[in-house]
Short mmCIF file of C-alpha atoms and ligand atoms in Angstrom, two decimals:
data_model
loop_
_atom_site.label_atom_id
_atom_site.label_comp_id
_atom_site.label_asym_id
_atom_site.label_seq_id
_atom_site.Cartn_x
_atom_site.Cartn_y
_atom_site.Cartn_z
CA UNK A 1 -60.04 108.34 -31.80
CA UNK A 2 -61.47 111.21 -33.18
CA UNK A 3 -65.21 110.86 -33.92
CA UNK A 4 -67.55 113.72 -35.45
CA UNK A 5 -65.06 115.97 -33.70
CA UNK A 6 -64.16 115.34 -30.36
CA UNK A 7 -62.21 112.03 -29.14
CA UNK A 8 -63.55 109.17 -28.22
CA UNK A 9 -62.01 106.99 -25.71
CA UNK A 10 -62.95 103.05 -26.49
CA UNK A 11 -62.08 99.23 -25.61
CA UNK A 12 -62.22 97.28 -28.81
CA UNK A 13 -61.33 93.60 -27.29
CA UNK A 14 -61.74 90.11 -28.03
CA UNK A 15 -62.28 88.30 -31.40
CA UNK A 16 -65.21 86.26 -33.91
CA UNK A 17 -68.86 87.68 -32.66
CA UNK A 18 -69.03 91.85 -33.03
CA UNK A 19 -70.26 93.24 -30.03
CA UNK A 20 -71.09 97.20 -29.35
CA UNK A 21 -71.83 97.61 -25.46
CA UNK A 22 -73.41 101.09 -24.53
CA UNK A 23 -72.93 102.45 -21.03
CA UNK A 24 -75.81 103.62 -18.94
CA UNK A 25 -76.19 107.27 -17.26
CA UNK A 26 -74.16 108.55 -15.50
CA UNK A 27 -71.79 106.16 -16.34
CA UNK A 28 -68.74 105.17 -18.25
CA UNK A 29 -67.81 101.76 -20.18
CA UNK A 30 -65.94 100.63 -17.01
CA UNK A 31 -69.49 99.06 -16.67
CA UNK A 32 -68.56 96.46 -18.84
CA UNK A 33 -65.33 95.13 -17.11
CA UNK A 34 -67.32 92.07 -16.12
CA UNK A 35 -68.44 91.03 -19.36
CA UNK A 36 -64.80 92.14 -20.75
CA UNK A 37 -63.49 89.31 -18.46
CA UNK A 38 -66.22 86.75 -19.20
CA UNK A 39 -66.73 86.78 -22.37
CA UNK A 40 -63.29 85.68 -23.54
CA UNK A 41 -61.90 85.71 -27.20
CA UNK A 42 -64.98 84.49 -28.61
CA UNK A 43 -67.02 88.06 -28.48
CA UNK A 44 -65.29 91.16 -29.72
CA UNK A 45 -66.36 93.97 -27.55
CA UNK A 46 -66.48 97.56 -28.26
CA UNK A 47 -67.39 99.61 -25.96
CA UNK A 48 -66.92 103.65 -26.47
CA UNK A 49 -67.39 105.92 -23.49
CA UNK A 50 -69.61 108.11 -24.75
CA UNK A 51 -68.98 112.29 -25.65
CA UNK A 52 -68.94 113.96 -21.77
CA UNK A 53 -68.02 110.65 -19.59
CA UNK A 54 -65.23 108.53 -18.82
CA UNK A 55 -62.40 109.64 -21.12
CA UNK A 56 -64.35 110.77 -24.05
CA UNK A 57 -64.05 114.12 -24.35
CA UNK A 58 -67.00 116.70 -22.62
CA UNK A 59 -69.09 118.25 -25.18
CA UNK A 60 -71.08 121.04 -24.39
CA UNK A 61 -74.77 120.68 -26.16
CA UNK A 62 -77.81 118.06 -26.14
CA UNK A 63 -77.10 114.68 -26.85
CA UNK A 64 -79.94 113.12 -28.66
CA UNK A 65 -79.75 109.76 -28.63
CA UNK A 66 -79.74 109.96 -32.37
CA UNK A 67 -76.24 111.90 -31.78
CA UNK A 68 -75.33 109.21 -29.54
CA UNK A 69 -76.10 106.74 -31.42
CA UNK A 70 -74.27 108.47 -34.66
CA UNK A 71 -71.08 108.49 -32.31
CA UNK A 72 -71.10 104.61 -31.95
CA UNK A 73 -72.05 103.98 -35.68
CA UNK A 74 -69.13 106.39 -36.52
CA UNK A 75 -66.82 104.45 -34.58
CA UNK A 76 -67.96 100.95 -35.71
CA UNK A 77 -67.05 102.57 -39.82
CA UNK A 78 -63.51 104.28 -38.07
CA UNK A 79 -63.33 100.37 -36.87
CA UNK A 80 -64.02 98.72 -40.45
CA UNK A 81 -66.85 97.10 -38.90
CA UNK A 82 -69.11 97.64 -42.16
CA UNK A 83 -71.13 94.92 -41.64
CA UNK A 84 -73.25 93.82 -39.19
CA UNK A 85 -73.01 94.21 -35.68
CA UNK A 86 -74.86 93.01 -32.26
CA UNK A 87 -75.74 96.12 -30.18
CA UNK A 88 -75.91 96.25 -26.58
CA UNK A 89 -77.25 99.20 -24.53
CA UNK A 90 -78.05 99.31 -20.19
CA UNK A 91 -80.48 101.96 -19.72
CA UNK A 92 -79.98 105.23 -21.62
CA UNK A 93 -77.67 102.81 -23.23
CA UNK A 94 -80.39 100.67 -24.63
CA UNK A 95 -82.21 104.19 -25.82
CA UNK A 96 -79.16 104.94 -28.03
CA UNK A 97 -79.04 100.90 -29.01
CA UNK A 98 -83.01 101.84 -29.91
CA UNK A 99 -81.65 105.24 -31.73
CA UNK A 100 -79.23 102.87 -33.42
CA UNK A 101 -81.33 100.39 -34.75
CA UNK A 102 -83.96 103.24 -35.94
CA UNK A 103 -81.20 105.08 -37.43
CA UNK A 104 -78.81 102.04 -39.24
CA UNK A 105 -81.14 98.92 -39.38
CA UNK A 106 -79.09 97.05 -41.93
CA UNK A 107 -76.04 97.36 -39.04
CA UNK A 108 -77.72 95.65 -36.73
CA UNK A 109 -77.44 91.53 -36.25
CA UNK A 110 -79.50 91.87 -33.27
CA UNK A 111 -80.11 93.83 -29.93
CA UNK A 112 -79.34 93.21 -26.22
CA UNK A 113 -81.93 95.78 -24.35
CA UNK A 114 -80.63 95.58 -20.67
CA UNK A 115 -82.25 97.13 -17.96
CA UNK A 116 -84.11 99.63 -20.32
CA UNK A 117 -87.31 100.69 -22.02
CA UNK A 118 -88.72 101.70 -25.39
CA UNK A 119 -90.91 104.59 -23.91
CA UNK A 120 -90.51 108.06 -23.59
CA UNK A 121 -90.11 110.33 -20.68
CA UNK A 122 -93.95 111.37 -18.98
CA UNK A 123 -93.83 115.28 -18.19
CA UNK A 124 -93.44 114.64 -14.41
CA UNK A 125 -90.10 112.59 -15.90
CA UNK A 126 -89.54 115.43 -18.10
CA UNK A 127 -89.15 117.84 -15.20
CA UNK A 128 -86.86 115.92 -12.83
CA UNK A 129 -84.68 115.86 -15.67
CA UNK A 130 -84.41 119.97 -16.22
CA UNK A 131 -84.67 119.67 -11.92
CA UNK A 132 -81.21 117.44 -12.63
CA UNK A 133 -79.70 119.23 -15.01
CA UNK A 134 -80.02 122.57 -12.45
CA UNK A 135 -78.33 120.42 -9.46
CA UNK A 136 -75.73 119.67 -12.28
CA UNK A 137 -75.05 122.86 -13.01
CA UNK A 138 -75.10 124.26 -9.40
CA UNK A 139 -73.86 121.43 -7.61
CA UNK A 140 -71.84 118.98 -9.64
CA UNK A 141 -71.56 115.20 -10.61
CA UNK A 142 -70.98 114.30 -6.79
CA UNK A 143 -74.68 116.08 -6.31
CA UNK A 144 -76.31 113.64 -8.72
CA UNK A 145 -73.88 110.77 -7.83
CA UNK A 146 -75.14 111.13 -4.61
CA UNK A 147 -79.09 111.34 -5.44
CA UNK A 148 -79.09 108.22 -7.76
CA UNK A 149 -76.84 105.85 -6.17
CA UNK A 150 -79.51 104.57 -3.79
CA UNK A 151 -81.86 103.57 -6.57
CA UNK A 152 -79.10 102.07 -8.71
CA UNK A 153 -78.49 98.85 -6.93
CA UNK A 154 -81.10 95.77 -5.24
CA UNK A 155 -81.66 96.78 -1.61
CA UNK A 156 -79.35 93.82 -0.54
CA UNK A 157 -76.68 94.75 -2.65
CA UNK A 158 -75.50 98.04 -0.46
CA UNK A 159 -74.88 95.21 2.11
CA UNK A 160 -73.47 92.78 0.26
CA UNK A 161 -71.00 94.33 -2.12
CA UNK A 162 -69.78 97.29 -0.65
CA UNK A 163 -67.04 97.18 -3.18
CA UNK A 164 -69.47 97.19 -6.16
CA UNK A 165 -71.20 100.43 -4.37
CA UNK A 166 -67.66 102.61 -4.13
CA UNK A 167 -67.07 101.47 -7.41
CA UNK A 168 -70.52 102.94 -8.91
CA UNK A 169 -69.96 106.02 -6.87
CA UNK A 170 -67.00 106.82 -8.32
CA UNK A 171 -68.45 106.34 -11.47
CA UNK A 172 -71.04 108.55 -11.34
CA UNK A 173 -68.38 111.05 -9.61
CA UNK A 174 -66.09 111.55 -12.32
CA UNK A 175 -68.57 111.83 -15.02
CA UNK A 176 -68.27 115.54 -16.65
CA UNK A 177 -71.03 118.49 -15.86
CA UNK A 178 -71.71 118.66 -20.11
CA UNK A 179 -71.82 114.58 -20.24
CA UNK A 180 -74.69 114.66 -17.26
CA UNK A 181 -76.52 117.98 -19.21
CA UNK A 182 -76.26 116.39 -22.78
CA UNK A 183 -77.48 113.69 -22.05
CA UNK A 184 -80.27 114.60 -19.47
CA UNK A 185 -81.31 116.76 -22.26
CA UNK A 186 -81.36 114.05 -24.73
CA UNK A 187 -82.90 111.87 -22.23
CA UNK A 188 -85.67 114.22 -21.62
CA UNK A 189 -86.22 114.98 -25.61
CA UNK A 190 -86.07 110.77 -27.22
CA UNK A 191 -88.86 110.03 -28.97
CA UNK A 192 -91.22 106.74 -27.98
CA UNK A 193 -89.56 103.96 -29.95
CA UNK A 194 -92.11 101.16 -28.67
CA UNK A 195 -93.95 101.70 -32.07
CA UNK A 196 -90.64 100.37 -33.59
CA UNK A 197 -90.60 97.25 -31.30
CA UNK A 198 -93.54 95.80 -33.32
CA UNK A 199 -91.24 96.41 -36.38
CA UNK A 200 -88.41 94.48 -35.29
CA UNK A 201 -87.22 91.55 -37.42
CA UNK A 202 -84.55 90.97 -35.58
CA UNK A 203 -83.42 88.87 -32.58
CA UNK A 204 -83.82 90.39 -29.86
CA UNK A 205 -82.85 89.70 -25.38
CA UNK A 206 -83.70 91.60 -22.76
CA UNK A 207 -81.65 91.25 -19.66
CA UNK A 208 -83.74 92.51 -16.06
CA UNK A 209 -82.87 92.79 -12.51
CA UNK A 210 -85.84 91.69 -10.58
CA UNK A 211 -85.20 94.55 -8.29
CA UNK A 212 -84.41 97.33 -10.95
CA UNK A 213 -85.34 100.20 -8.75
CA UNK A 214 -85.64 102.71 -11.83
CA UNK A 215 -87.05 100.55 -14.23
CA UNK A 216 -89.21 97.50 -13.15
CA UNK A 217 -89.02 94.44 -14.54
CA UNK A 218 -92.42 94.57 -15.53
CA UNK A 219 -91.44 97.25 -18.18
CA UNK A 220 -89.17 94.38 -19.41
CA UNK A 221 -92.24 91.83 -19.32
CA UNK A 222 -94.06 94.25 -21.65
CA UNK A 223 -91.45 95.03 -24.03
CA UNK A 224 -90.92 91.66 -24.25
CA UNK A 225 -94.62 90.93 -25.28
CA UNK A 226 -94.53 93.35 -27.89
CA UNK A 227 -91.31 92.36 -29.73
CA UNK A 228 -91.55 88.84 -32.37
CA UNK A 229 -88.25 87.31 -31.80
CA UNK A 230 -87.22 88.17 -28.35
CA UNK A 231 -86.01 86.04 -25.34
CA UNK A 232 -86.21 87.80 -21.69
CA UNK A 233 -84.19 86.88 -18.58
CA UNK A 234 -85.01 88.47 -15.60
CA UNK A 235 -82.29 88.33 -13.03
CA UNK A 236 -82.76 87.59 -9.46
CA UNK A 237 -80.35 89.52 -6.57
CA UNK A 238 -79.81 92.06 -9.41
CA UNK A 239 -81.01 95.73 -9.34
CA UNK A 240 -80.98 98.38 -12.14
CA UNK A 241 -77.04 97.63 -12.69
CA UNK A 242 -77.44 93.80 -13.54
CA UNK A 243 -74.48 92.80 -15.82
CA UNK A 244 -72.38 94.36 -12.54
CA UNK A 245 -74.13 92.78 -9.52
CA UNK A 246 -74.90 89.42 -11.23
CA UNK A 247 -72.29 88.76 -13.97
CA UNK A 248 -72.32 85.26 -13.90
CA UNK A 249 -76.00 85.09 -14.78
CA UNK A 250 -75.63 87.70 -17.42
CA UNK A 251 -72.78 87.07 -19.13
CA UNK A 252 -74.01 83.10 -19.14
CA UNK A 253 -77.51 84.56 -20.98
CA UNK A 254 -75.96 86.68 -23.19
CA UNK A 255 -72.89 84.60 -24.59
CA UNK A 256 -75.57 81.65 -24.95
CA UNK A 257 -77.30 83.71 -26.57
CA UNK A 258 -74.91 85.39 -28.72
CA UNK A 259 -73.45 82.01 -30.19
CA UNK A 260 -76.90 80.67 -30.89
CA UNK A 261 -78.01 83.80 -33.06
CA UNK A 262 -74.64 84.36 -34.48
CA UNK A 263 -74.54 80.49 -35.73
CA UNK A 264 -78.46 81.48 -37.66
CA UNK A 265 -77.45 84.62 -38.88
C1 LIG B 1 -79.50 105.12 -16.84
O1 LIG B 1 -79.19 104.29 -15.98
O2 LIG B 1 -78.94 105.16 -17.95
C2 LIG B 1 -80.55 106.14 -16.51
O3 LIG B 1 -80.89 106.04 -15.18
C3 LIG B 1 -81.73 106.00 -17.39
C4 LIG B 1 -82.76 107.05 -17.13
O4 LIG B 1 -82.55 107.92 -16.27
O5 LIG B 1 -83.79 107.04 -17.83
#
């Protein structure tokens, strides 16, 4: 579909609960295949790859996660989803489901913030970003496939689903030079949204690997403190890519989870 000019590859499945699921970095909304089989008819997911991965087109540019975020919203109206919507964002994901709410409050029916944080990047984060975006540009997606896969899993995991590893690493490999720039960029340049946790009147989970190797689940602990209305589950035998190396846990949290606020709103 086209979408504030370029096209926009998305899965739009399932019926009764809205649903917008927001890959991660470097990554494409195959991540959600496990949640697209679990959840059933009772949770319609729709879940865009975002400009520069998957199929989406590559844009060259910065992608703020305002942008980002603008993409999804577009979609959602291209959808005539007008109303209100739960949002769902792993990692950079849950910065643009942050940009989102920030952006179109009165869209939002609540938020699922997994593996994620509200905080900006510090300026030694800042450079390994432009560092990143060089190896992109000289190098590749394989280069930065290659340099984040180890982090992206629990330890065990490697071991134990070797599958699940190819499948990340191919991924990351197919993800477009401009998609890893833009949104390194973007990464590098959001804005701290944990003054807008306070703010947030909305219902609110937080799903955590225990052994999220980029983000620790203490981050999780904290964000969790600081929001009103939030539940937090965090997820043993799960590194930084939880709803893929414990589905069954995650999918159980969120659809419980999902029915209960969906039944209140
Ligand atoms: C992601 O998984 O989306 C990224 O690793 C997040 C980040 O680099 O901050």
């Amino acid at each position: 579909m086209n979408i504030n000019g370029f096209n926009m590859e998305y899965t739009d499945q399932g019926a009764d609960i809205p649903l917008l699921l927001i890959h991660g970095y470097p990554l494409n909304r195959s991540i959600w295949e496990p949640q697209l089989n679990g959840f059933g008819r009772q949770v319609r997911v729709i879940a865009p790859d975002l400009r520069g991965f998957g199929g989406s087109d590559p844009v060259r540019g910065d992608y703020t996660m305002d942008l980002l975020a603008a993409d999804c919203k577009e979609l959602l109206d291209h959808l005539g989803l007008k109303g209100r919507v739960f949002v769902g964002g792993l990692s950079m994901g849950g910065y643009v489901a942050l940009a989102f709410y920030r952006q179109f409050r009165e869209r939002v029916a609540g938020l699922i913030l997994a593996s994620t944080k509200a905080g900006a990047d510090n300026e030694e984060g800042k450079a390994g970003r432009n560092k990143a975006i060089q190896t992109a540009m000289l190098s590749g997606a394989p280069a930065i496939a290659e340099s984040m896969l180890p982090k992206m899993l629990a330890p065990a995991s490697y071991d134990a689903q070797p599958e699940l590893v190819q499948q990340v690493r191919e991924i990351m490999n197919t993800a477009s030079v401009e998609g890893i720039t833009g949104a390194l960029a973007g990464m590098r340049d959001r804005p701290d949204s944990t003054p807008l946790l306070a703010e947030m009147d909305i219902p609110v989970l937080i799903l955590h690997g225990q052994e999220d190797q980029i983000i620790p689940a203490s981050v999780a602990e904290a964000t969790h403190k600081s929001i009103s209305n939030a539940q937090l589950h965090v997820i043993a035998g799960a590194g930084h890519l939880v709803n893929m190396e414990q589905p069954l846990q995650f999918n159980e949290a969120a659809l419980a989870w999902l029915v209960t606020q969906s039944r209140e709103a």
